[in-house]
Amino acid sequence: MAEQTKASVETGKIKAMLDRRKGKMKLLLSHCAHCSICAESCFLYTAHHGDPQYMPSYKAIFSLGRLYKKRGRVDRGFLEEIKGIVWRNCVLCRRCYCPIGIDIPSMIAFARSICRSQGVYPDFEEPEHRESWL
Ligand code: SF4
Ligand code: SF4
């Protein structure tokens, strides 16, 4: 694992993964009305007393959305940063409802896949990855 942490990120591979799901990401980035309806159905959002970091739309936009805007040109530090958003702050329960059909859990799951493709994933023994929902 120490080897993987130091390794550079395969930006071409990330871009290829992103390109395969362009349509869904455009829907998220262009059509999200920031109405917060999805937030009301997320138990982590309510459990954290409305902390905006737990809004489903925030979690997707600040992980996958940023990856997409950067066209995958990110470094390992960036993936480590979004790791907390896509694992600790979401359990993929699929309860969040969006009236315009943005599928937030699938976006977060996809961000996880991209992180995993580069050897970035949480160690659930680390306290910071348990604090949110365990
Ligand atoms: S419900 Fe849909 S449109 Fe509204 S903030 Fe959530 S993702 Fe965006
Ligand atoms: S899938 Fe994630 S964002 Fe959606 S309700 Fe569940 S914990 Fe919240």
PDB file of N, CA, C and O and ligand atoms in Angstrom, residues 28 31-39 55-57 61 97-102 104, ligand 1:
ATOM      1  N   LEU A  28     -25.725  16.339 -14.018  1.00  0.00           N
ATOM      2  CA  LEU A  28     -25.470  16.803 -12.654  1.00  0.00           C
ATOM      3  C   LEU A  28     -24.974  18.252 -12.657  1.00  0.00           C
ATOM      4  O   LEU A  28     -25.511  19.098 -11.947  1.00  0.00           O
ATOM      5  N   HIS A  31     -27.669  20.773 -14.655  1.00  0.00           N
ATOM      6  CA  HIS A  31     -29.088  20.863 -14.313  1.00  0.00           C
ATOM      7  C   HIS A  31     -29.404  20.847 -12.826  1.00  0.00           C
ATOM      8  O   HIS A  31     -30.556  21.038 -12.454  1.00  0.00           O
ATOM      9  N   CYS A  32     -28.435  20.578 -11.996  1.00  0.00           N
ATOM     10  CA  CYS A  32     -28.719  20.620 -10.558  1.00  0.00           C
ATOM     11  C   CYS A  32     -29.168  22.030 -10.190  1.00  0.00           C
ATOM     12  O   CYS A  32     -28.472  23.008 -10.456  1.00  0.00           O
ATOM     13  N   ALA A  33     -30.370  22.108  -9.625  1.00  0.00           N
ATOM     14  CA  ALA A  33     -30.951  23.415  -9.305  1.00  0.00           C
ATOM     15  C   ALA A  33     -30.598  23.850  -7.884  1.00  0.00           C
ATOM     16  O   ALA A  33     -31.057  24.895  -7.429  1.00  0.00           O
ATOM     17  N   HIS A  34     -29.814  23.062  -7.193  1.00  0.00           N
ATOM     18  CA  HIS A  34     -29.427  23.366  -5.804  1.00  0.00           C
ATOM     19  C   HIS A  34     -30.666  23.628  -4.940  1.00  0.00           C
ATOM     20  O   HIS A  34     -30.683  24.529  -4.111  1.00  0.00           O
ATOM     21  N   CYS A  35     -31.672  22.812  -5.179  1.00  0.00           N
ATOM     22  CA  CYS A  35     -32.944  23.020  -4.480  1.00  0.00           C
ATOM     23  C   CYS A  35     -32.948  22.379  -3.086  1.00  0.00           C
ATOM     24  O   CYS A  35     -33.832  22.634  -2.288  1.00  0.00           O
ATOM     25  N   SER A  36     -32.013  21.487  -2.816  1.00  0.00           N
ATOM     26  CA  SER A  36     -31.871  20.813  -1.514  1.00  0.00           C
ATOM     27  C   SER A  36     -32.912  19.738  -1.236  1.00  0.00           C
ATOM     28  O   SER A  36     -32.972  19.228  -0.122  1.00  0.00           O
ATOM     29  N   ILE A  37     -33.737  19.412  -2.201  1.00  0.00           N
ATOM     30  CA  ILE A  37     -34.749  18.369  -1.947  1.00  0.00           C
ATOM     31  C   ILE A  37     -34.060  17.045  -1.604  1.00  0.00           C
ATOM     32  O   ILE A  37     -34.485  16.318  -0.703  1.00  0.00           O
ATOM     33  N   CYS A  38     -32.963  16.737  -2.293  1.00  0.00           N
ATOM     34  CA  CYS A  38     -32.254  15.476  -2.026  1.00  0.00           C
ATOM     35  C   CYS A  38     -31.724  15.445  -0.585  1.00  0.00           C
ATOM     36  O   CYS A  38     -31.650  14.384   0.035  1.00  0.00           O
ATOM     37  N   ALA A  39     -31.384  16.611  -0.061  1.00  0.00           N
ATOM     38  CA  ALA A  39     -30.811  16.659   1.285  1.00  0.00           C
ATOM     39  C   ALA A  39     -31.804  16.167   2.334  1.00  0.00           C
ATOM     40  O   ALA A  39     -31.432  15.487   3.294  1.00  0.00           O
ATOM     41  N   MET A  55     -24.862  17.278   2.187  1.00  0.00           N
ATOM     42  CA  MET A  55     -25.916  17.323   1.169  1.00  0.00           C
ATOM     43  C   MET A  55     -25.523  16.396   0.024  1.00  0.00           C
ATOM     44  O   MET A  55     -24.386  16.451  -0.456  1.00  0.00           O
ATOM     45  N   PRO A  56     -26.444  15.541  -0.428  1.00  0.00           N
ATOM     46  CA  PRO A  56     -26.105  14.643  -1.534  1.00  0.00           C
ATOM     47  C   PRO A  56     -25.517  15.370  -2.748  1.00  0.00           C
ATOM     48  O   PRO A  56     -24.513  14.933  -3.321  1.00  0.00           O
ATOM     49  N   SER A  57     -26.125  16.478  -3.134  1.00  0.00           N
ATOM     50  CA  SER A  57     -25.620  17.188  -4.319  1.00  0.00           C
ATOM     51  C   SER A  57     -24.201  17.700  -4.080  1.00  0.00           C
ATOM     52  O   SER A  57     -23.341  17.624  -4.960  1.00  0.00           O
ATOM     53  N   ILE A  61     -21.027  16.820  -6.433  1.00  0.00           N
ATOM     54  CA  ILE A  61     -20.387  17.921  -7.164  1.00  0.00           C
ATOM     55  C   ILE A  61     -18.938  18.107  -6.710  1.00  0.00           C
ATOM     56  O   ILE A  61     -18.038  18.337  -7.519  1.00  0.00           O
ATOM     57  N   TYR A  97     -33.588  11.489  -3.078  1.00  0.00           N
ATOM     58  CA  TYR A  97     -34.489  11.636  -4.226  1.00  0.00           C
ATOM     59  C   TYR A  97     -34.243  12.979  -4.898  1.00  0.00           C
ATOM     60  O   TYR A  97     -34.186  14.015  -4.243  1.00  0.00           O
ATOM     61  N   CYS A  98     -34.104  12.929  -6.223  1.00  0.00           N
ATOM     62  CA  CYS A  98     -33.948  14.170  -6.993  1.00  0.00           C
ATOM     63  C   CYS A  98     -35.082  14.246  -8.008  1.00  0.00           C
ATOM     64  O   CYS A  98     -35.239  13.352  -8.836  1.00  0.00           O
ATOM     65  N   PRO A  99     -35.889  15.311  -7.978  1.00  0.00           N
ATOM     66  CA  PRO A  99     -37.045  15.397  -8.881  1.00  0.00           C
ATOM     67  C   PRO A  99     -36.670  15.487 -10.355  1.00  0.00           C
ATOM     68  O   PRO A  99     -37.500  15.196 -11.217  1.00  0.00           O
ATOM     69  N   ILE A 100     -35.441  15.880 -10.651  1.00  0.00           N
ATOM     70  CA  ILE A 100     -35.090  15.938 -12.081  1.00  0.00           C
ATOM     71  C   ILE A 100     -34.284  14.714 -12.517  1.00  0.00           C
ATOM     72  O   ILE A 100     -33.796  14.646 -13.638  1.00  0.00           O
ATOM     73  N   GLY A 101     -34.155  13.758 -11.631  1.00  0.00           N
ATOM     74  CA  GLY A 101     -33.578  12.478 -12.033  1.00  0.00           C
ATOM     75  C   GLY A 101     -32.066  12.349 -11.929  1.00  0.00           C
ATOM     76  O   GLY A 101     -31.484  11.442 -12.528  1.00  0.00           O
ATOM     77  N   ILE A 102     -31.443  13.245 -11.179  1.00  0.00           N
ATOM     78  CA  ILE A 102     -29.990  13.093 -10.995  1.00  0.00           C
ATOM     79  C   ILE A 102     -29.769  11.950 -10.010  1.00  0.00           C
ATOM     80  O   ILE A 102     -30.321  11.947  -8.909  1.00  0.00           O
ATOM     81  N   ILE A 104     -27.649  10.606  -7.662  1.00  0.00           N
ATOM     82  CA  ILE A 104     -26.491  10.955  -6.825  1.00  0.00           C
ATOM     83  C   ILE A 104     -25.714   9.712  -6.365  1.00  0.00           C
ATOM     84  O   ILE A 104     -24.485   9.676  -6.498  1.00  0.00           O
TER      85      ILE A 104
HETATM   86  S1  SF4 B   1     -32.660  17.380  -5.599  1.00  0.00           S
HETATM   87 FE1  SF4 B   1     -31.574  17.216  -7.552  1.00  0.00          FE
HETATM   88  S2  SF4 B   1     -31.629  19.314  -8.372  1.00  0.00           S
HETATM   89 FE2  SF4 B   1     -32.091  19.466  -6.176  1.00  0.00          FE
HETATM   90  S3  SF4 B   1     -30.084  19.827  -5.165  1.00  0.00           S
HETATM   91 FE3  SF4 B   1     -30.460  17.598  -5.166  1.00  0.00          FE
HETATM   92  S4  SF4 B   1     -29.421  16.848  -7.017  1.00  0.00           S
HETATM   93 FE4  SF4 B   1     -29.673  19.071  -7.267  1.00  0.00          FE
END
